[in-house]
Short mmCIF file of C-alpha atoms in Angstrom, two decimals:
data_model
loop_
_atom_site.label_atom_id
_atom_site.label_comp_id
_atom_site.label_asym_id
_atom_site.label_seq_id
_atom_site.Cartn_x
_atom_site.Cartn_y
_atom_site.Cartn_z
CA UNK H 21 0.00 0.00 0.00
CA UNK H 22 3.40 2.05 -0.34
CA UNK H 23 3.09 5.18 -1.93
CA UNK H 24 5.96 5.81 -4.29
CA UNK H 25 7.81 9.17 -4.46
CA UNK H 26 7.34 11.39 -6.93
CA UNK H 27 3.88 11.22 -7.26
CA UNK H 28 2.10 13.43 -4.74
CA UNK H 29 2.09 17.19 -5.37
CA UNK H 30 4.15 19.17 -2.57
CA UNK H 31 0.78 20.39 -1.16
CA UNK H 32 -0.63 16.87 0.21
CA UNK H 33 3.07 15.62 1.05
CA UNK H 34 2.62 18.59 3.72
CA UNK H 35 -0.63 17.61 4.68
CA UNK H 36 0.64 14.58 5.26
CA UNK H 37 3.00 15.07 7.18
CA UNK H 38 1.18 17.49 9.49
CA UNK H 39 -1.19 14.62 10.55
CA UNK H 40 1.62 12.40 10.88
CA UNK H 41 3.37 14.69 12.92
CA UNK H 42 0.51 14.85 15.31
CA UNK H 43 0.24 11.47 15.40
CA UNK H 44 3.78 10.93 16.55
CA UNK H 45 3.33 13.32 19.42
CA UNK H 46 -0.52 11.39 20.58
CA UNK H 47 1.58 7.87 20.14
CA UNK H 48 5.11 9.10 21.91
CA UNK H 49 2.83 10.44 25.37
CA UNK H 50 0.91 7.64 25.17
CA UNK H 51 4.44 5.00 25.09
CA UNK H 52 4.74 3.13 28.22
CA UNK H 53 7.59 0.99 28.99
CA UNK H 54 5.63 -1.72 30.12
CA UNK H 55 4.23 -2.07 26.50
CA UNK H 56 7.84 -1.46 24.47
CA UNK H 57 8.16 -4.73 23.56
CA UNK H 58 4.52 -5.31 22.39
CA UNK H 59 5.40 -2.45 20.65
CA UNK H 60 8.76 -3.49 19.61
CA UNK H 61 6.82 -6.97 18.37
CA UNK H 62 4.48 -5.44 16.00
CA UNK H 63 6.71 -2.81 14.83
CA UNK H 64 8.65 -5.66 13.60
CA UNK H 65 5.86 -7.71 12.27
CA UNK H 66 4.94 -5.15 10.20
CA UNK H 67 7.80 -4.71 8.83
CA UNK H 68 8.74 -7.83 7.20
CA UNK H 69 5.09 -8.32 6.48
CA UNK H 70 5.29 -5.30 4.60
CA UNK H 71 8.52 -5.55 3.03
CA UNK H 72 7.72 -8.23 1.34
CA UNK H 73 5.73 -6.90 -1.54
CA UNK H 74 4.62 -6.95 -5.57
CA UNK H 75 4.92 -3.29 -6.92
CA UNK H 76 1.50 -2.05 -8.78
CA UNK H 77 1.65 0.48 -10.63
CA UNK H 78 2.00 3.23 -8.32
CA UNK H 79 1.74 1.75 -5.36
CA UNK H 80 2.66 -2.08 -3.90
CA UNK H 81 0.43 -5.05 -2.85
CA UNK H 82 1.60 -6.61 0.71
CA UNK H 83 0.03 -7.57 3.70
CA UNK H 84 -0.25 -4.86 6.46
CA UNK H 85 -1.38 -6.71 9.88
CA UNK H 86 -1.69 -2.55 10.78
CA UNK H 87 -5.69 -3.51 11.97
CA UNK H 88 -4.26 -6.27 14.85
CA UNK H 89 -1.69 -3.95 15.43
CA UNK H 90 -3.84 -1.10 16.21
CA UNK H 91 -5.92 -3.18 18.64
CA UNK H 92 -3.09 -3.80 20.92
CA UNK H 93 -1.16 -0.66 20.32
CA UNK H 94 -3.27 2.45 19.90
CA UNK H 95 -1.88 6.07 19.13
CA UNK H 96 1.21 4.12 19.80
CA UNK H 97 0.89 2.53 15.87
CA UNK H 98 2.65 6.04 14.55
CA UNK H 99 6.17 5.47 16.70
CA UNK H 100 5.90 1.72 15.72
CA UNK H 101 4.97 2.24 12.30
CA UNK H 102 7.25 5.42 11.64
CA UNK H 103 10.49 2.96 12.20
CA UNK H 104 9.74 0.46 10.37
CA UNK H 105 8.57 2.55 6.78
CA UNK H 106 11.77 4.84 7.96
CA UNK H 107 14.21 1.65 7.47
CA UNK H 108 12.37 0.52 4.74
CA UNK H 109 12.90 3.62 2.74
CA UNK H 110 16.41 3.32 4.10
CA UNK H 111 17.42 -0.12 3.57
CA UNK H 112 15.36 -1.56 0.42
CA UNK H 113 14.25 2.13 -0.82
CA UNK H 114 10.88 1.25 -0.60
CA UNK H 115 8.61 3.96 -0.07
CA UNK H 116 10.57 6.99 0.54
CA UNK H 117 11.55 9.73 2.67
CA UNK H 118 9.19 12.72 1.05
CA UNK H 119 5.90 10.57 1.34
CA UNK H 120 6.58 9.09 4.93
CA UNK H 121 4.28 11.15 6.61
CA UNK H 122 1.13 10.11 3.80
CA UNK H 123 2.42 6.42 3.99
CA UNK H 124 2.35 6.70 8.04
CA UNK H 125 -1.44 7.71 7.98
CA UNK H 126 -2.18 5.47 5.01
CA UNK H 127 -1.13 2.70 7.34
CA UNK H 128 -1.70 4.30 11.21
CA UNK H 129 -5.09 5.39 10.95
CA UNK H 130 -7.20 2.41 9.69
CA UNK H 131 -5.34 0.85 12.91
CA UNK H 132 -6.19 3.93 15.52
CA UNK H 133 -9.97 3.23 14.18
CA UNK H 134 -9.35 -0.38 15.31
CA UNK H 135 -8.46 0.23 18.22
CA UNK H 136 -11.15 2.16 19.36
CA UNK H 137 -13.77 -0.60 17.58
CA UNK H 138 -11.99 -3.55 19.17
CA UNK H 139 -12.85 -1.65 22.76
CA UNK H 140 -16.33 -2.80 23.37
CA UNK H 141 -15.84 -6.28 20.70
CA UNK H 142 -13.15 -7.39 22.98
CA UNK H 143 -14.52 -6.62 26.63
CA UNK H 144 -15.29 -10.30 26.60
CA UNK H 145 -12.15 -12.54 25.17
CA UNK H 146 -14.93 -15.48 24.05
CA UNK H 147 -13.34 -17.35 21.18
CA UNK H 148 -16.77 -15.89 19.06
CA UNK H 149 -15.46 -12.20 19.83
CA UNK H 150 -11.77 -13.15 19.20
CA UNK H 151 -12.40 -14.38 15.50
CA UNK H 152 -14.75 -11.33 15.05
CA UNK H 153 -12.43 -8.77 16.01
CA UNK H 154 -9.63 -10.61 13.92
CA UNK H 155 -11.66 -10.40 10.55
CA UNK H 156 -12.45 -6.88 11.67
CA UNK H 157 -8.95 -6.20 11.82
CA UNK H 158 -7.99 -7.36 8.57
CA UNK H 159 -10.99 -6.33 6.19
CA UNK H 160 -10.50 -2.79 8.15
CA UNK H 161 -6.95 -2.81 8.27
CA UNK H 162 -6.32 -3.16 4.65
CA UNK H 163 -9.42 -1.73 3.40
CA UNK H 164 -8.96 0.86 5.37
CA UNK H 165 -5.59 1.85 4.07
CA UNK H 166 -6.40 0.97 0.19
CA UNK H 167 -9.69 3.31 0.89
CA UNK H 168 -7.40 6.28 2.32
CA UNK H 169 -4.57 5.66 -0.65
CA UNK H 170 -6.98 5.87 -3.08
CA UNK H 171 -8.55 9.28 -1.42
CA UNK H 172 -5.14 10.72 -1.34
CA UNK H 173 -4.45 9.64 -5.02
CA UNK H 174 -7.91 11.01 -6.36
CA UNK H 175 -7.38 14.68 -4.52
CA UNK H 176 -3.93 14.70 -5.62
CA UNK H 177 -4.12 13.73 -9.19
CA UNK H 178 -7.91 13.41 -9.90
CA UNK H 179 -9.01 11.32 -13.42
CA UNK H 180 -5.32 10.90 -13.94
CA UNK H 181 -4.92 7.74 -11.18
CA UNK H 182 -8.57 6.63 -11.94
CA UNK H 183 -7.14 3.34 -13.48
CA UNK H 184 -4.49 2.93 -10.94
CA UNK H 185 -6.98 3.43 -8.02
CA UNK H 186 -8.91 0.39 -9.37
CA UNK H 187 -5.83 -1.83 -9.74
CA UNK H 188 -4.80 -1.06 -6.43
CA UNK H 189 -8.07 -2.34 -4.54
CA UNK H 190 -8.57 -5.01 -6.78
CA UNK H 191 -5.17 -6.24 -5.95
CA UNK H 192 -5.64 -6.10 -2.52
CA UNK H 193 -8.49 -8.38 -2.56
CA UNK H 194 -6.48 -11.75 -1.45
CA UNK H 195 -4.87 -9.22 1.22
CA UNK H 196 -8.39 -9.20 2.96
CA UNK H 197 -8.63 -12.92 3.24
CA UNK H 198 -4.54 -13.46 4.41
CA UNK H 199 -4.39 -10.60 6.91
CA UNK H 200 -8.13 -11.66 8.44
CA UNK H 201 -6.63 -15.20 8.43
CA UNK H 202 -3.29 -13.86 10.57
CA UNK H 203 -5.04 -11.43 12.93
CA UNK H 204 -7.57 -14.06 13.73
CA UNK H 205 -4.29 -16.27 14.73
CA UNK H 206 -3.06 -13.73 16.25
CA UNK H 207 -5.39 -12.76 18.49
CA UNK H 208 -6.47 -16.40 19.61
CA UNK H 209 -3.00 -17.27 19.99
CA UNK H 210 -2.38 -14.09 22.77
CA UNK H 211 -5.67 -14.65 24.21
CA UNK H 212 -4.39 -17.63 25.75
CA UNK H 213 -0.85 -17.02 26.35
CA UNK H 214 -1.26 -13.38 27.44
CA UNK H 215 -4.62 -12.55 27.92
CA UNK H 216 -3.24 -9.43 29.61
CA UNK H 217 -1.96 -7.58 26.54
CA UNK H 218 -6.00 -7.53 25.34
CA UNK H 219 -6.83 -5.84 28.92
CA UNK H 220 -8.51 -2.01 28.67
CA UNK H 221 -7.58 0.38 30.70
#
């Protein structure tokens, strides 16, 4: 769901960055160091989940897990996510430096609105609720982010992307099914080994 350089105007690159900006600030208040390496755990997660991706057209096809992340994370997505586009811009050039900020909401903000849904779906961890929440996180997650991409792309460039904009959510499609499929595991599989990370404050 990378955005590739180049192909934002200057404007929206700002705008971007603004909200991701504020973002960082929300997540870095809200850090505990009880929860680093929860934090640490999905960071990396979605990182080589992400990394490993097919370019489209202006944009990539990978999976995202940012919708399970943003259940156990919170405003604390934007630190965790910031690192790991950062080094993958870095290392692999993948991304890039002048769209981090639109990439970081692209991917944080489907998973702050999961966090906030997953509040009332998880106050009971019943294995019903846990698979719910997981498909939740992965139909929202990704559809989510390919929803906001496409936004972005359509203010920014209008009829121009029009095409692209449809390749990029079709593409994404299997993406749905795989990331469901790995949040669902996810969260059953932490339910029972450490029930406490799902606890609400």
């Amino acid at each position: 769901m990378h955005l590739s350089e180049g192909v934002l105007h200057s404007s929206t690159l700002l705008v971007g960055a603004a909200v991701a900006i504020v973002g960082m600030a929300i997540g870095l208040k809200q850090l505990k160091s009880d929860r680093l390496s929860l934090t640490a755990l999905f960071a990396s997660a979605f990182f080589v989940a992400s990394t490993i991706h097919i370019p489209v057209g202006i944009g990539s096809v990978h999976l995202i897990l940012n919708g399970v992340a943003g259940i156990f994370l919170g405003w604390t997505v934007f630190p965790a996510f910031l690192i790991a586009l950062a080094l993958q811009a870095l290392l692999f050039s993948f991304g890039g430096f002048s769209v981090l900020g639109v990439n970081l909401c692209i991917m944080a903000l489907p998973a702050l609105v999961m966090h906030y849904l997953s509040r009332a779906l998880l106050r009971e961890l019943t294995r019903k609720r846990l698979i719910s929440a997981g498909i939740l996180a992965g139909v929202l997650g990704v559809g989510g982010s390919a929803l906001i991409a496409s936004l972005v792309l359509a203010m920014d460039g209008g009829k121009q992307y029009a095409d692209l904009i449809g390749l990029l959510i079709v593409s994404h499609l299997p993406v749905f099914v795989v990331d469901s499929l790995i949040s669902v595991g996810v969260l059953l599989t932490l339910a029972k080994m450490m029930p406490e990370t799902l606890h609400r404050e």
